Short mmCIF file of C-alpha atoms in Angstrom, two decimals:
data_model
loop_
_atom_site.label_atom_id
_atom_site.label_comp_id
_atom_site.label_asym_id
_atom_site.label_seq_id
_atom_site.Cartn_x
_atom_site.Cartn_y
_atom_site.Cartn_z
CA UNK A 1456 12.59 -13.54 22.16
CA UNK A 1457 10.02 -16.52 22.17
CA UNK A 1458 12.46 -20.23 22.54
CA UNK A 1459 11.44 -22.67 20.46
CA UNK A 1460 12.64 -26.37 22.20
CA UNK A 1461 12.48 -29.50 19.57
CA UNK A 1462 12.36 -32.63 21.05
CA UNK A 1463 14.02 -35.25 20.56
CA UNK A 1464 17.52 -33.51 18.97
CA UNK A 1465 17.36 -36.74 16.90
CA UNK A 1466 15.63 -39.73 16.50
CA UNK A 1467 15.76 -43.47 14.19
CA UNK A 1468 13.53 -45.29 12.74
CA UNK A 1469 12.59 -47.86 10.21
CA UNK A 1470 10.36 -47.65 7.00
CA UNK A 1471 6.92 -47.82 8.24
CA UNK A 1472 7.55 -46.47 12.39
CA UNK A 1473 5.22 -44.33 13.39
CA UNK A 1474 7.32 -40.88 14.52
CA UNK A 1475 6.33 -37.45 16.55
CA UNK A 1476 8.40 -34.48 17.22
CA UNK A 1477 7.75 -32.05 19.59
CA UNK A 1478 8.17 -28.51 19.69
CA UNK A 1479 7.28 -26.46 22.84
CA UNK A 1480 7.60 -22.47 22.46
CA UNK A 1481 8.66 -19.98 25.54
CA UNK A 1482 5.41 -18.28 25.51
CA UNK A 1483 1.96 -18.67 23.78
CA UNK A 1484 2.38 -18.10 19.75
CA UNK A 1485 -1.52 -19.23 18.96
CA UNK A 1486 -1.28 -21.02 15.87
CA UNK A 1487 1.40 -19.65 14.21
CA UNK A 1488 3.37 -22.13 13.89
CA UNK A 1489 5.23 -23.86 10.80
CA UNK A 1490 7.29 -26.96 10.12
CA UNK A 1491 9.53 -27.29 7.91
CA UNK A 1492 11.82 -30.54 6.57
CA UNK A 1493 15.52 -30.14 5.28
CA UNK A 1494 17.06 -32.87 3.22
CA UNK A 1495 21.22 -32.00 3.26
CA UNK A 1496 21.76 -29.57 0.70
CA UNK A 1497 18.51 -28.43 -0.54
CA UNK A 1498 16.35 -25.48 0.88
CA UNK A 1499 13.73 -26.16 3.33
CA UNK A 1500 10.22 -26.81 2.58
CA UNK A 1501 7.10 -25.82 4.00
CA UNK A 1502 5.26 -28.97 5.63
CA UNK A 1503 2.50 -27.35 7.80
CA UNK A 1504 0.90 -23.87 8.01
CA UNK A 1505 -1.09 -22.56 11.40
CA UNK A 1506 0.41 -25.62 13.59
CA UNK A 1507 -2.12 -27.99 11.34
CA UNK A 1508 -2.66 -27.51 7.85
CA UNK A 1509 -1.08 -29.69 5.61
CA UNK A 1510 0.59 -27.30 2.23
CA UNK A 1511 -0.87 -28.50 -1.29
CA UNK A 1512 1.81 -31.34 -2.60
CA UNK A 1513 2.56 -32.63 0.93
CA UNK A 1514 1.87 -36.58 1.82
CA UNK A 1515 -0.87 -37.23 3.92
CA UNK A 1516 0.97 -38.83 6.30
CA UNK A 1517 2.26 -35.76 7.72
CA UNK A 1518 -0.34 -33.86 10.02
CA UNK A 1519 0.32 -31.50 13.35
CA UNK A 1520 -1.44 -30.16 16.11
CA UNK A 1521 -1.00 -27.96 18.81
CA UNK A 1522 -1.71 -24.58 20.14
CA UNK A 1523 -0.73 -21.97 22.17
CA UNK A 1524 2.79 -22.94 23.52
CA UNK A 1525 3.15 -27.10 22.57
CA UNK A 1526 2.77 -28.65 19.10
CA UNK A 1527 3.62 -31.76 17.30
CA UNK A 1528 4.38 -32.87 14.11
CA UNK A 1529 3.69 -36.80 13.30
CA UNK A 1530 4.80 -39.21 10.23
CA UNK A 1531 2.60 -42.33 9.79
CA UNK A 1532 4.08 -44.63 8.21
CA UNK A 1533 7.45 -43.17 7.64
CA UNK A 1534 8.68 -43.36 4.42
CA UNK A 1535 12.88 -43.57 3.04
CA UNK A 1536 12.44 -39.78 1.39
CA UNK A 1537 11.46 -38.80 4.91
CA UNK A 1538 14.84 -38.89 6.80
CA UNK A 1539 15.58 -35.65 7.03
CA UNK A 1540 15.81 -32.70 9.47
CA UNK A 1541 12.61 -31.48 10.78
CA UNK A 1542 12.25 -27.31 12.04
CA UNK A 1543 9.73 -25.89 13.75
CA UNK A 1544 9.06 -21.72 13.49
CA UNK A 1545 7.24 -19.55 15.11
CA UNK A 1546 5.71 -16.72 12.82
CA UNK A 1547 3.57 -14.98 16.04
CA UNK A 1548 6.53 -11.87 17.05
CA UNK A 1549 8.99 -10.98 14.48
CA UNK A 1550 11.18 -9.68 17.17
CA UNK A 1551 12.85 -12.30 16.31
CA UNK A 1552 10.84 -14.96 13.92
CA UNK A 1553 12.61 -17.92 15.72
CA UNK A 1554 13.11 -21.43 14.73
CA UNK A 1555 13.66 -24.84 16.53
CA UNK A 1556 17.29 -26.63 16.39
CA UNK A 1557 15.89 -28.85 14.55
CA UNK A 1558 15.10 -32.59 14.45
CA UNK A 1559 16.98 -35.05 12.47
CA UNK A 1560 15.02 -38.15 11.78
CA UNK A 1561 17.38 -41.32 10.63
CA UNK A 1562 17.28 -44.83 9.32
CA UNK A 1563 17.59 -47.12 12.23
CA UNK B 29 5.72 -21.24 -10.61
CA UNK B 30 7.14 -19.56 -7.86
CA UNK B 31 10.78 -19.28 -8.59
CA UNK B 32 13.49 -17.49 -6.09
CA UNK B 33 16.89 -17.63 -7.17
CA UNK B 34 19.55 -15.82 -5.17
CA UNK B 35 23.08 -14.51 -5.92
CA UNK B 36 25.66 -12.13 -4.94
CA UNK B 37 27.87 -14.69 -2.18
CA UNK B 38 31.22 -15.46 -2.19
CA UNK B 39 34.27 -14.93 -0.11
CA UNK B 40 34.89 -11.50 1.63
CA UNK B 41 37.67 -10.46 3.79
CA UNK B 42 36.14 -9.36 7.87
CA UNK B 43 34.74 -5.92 8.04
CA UNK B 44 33.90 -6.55 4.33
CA UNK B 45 30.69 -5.45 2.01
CA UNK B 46 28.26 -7.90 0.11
CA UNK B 47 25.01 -7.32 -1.20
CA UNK B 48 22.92 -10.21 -2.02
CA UNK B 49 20.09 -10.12 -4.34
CA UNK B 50 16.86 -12.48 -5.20
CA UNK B 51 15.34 -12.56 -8.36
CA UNK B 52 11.55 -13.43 -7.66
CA UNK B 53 8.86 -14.67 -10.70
CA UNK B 54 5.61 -16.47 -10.53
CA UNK B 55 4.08 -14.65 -8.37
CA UNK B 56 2.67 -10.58 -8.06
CA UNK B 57 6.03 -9.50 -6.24
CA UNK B 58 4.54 -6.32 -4.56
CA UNK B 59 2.02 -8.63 -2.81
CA UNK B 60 4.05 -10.42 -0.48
CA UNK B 61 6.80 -9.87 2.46
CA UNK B 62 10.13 -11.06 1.63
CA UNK B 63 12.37 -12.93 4.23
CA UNK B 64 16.21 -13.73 4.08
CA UNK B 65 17.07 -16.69 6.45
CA UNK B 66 20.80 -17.93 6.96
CA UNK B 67 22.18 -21.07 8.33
CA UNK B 68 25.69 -21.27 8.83
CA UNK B 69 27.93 -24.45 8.15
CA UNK B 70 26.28 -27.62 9.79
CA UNK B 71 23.65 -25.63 12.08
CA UNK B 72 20.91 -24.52 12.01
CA UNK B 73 18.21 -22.19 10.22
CA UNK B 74 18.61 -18.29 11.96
CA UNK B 75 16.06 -15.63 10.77
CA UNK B 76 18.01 -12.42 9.23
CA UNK B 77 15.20 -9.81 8.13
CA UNK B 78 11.90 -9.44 6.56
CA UNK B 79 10.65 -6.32 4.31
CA UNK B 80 6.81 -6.25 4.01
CA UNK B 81 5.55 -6.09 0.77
CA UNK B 82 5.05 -2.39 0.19
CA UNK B 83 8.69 -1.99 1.37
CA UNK B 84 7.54 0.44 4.50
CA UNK B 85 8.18 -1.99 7.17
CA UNK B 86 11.38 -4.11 7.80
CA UNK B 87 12.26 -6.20 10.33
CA UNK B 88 16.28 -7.76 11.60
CA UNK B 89 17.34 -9.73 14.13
CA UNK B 90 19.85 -8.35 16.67
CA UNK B 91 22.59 -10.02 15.21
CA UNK B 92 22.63 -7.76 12.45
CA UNK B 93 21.05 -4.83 13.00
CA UNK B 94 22.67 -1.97 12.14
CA UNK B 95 25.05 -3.80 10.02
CA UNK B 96 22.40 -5.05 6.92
CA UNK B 97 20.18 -3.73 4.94
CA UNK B 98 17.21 -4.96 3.68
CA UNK B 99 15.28 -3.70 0.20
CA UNK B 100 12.82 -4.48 -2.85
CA UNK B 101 12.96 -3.28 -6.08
CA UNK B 102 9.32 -3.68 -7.30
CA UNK B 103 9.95 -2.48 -10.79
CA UNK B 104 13.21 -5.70 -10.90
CA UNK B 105 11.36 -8.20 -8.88
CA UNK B 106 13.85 -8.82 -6.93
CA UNK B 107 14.79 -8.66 -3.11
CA UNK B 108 18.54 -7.50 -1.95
CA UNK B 109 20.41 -7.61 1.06
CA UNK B 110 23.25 -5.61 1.82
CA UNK B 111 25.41 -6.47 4.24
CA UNK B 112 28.28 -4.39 5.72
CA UNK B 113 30.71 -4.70 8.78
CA UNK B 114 30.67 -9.04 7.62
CA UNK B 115 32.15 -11.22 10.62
CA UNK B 116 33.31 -15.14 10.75
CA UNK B 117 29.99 -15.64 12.52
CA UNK B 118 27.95 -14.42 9.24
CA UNK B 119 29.23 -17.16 7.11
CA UNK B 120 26.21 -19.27 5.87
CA UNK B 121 24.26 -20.23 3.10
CA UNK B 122 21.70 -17.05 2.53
CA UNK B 123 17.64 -18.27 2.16
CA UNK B 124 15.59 -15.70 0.49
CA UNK B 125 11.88 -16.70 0.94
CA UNK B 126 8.61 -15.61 0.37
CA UNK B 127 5.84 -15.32 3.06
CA UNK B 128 2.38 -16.10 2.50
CA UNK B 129 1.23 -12.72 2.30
CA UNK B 130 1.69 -9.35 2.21
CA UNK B 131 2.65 -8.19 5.92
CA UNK B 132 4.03 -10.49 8.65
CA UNK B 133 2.18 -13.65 10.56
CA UNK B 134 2.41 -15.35 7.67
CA UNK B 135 4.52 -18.72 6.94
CA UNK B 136 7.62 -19.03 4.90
CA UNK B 137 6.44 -21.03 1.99
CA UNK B 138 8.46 -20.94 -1.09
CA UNK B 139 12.38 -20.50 -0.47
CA UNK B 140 15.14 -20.03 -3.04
CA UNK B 141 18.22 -23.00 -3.43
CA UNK B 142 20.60 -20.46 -1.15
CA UNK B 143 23.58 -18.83 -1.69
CA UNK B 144 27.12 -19.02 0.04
CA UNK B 145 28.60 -16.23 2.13
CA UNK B 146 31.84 -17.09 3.21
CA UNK B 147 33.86 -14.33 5.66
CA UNK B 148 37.31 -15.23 6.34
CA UNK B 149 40.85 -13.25 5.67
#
């Protein structure tokens, strides 16, 4: 099964901070790679599509990059709707589709 | 709009049956995979199984192979999981979701609001 390792477990910051979360996968999975941001209770929601493309509705000041086995996912200008937990998935071998632990971004 | 809207949890005794279903509209159902995702009580998301969208290819993780099933009725628009066997470690809030196309390698983007499976005597 490919790991995928978020980094930092959890992170605060205030309105405005610029954040990045990494997520570093076991073995090479390309592009395919997806974030996704939980708020408690609610469903996640795609973010980003093949490691960099930002989904139709989604603030600009979301973007990610990466390839291969390291990718990151970066908020400009963090907003208060952003705290939430951030997942990465890999969507290169379904044997298993694997997420990150996820990242929980808080108010400082 | 892409709606998903899943039902069928509750509470079930160990060794216990459930079969989940997802009602699917906005969208041609027969084009795209289908994926149930679980994430038990205050962790986090764990991939369950993914039918393509012709129904001739499914996919499960380990931990429940052999114990659920996953289907599509084209003709309902809706998704199902049946699960047999259930164990403490299955309790979680059930994802369906829809990929972006009609096999696999494709992202997760529209999910359902979850439903509850609790397993417990």
């Amino acid at each position: 099964a490919i790991r995928m390792t978020q980094s930092p477990s959890s992170l605060s910051a205030s309105t405005g901070d610029r954040v990045t979360i990494t997520c570093r996968a076991s073995q090479g999975v390309s592009n395919y790679l997806a974030w996704f941001q939980q708020k408690p209770g609610r469903a996640p929601r795609l973010l980003i599509s093949a490691a960099s493309t930002l989904q139709s509705g989604v603030p600009s000041r979301f973007s990610g990059s990466g390839s291969g086995t390291d990718f990151t996912l970066t908020i400009t200008y963090v907003q208060s709707e952003d705290f939430a937990t951030y997942y990465c998935q890999q969507y290169y071998n379904y044997s298993p589709l694997t997420f990150g632990q996820g990242t929980r971004l808080e108010i400082k | 709009e892409v709606q998903l809207v899943e039902s069928g949890g509750g509470l079930v005794q160990p060794g216990g049956s459930l079969r989940l279903s997802c009602a699917a509209s906005g969208f041609t159902f027969i084009n795209y995979a289908m994926t149930w995702v679980r994430q038990a009580p205050g962790k986090g998301l764990e991939w369950v199984s993914t039918i393509s969208g012709s129904g001739d290819n499914t996919y499960y993780a380990d931990s429940v192979k052999g114990r659920f099933t996953i289907s599509r009725d084209s003709s309902k628009n809706t998704l199902y999981l049946q699960m047999n066997s259930l164990r403490a470690e299955d309790t979680a809030v059930y994802y369906c979701a829809k990929e972006g196309g009609s096999s696999v390698y494709y992202p997760l983007d529209y999910w359902g609001q979850g439903t509850l499976v609790t397993v417990s005597s």
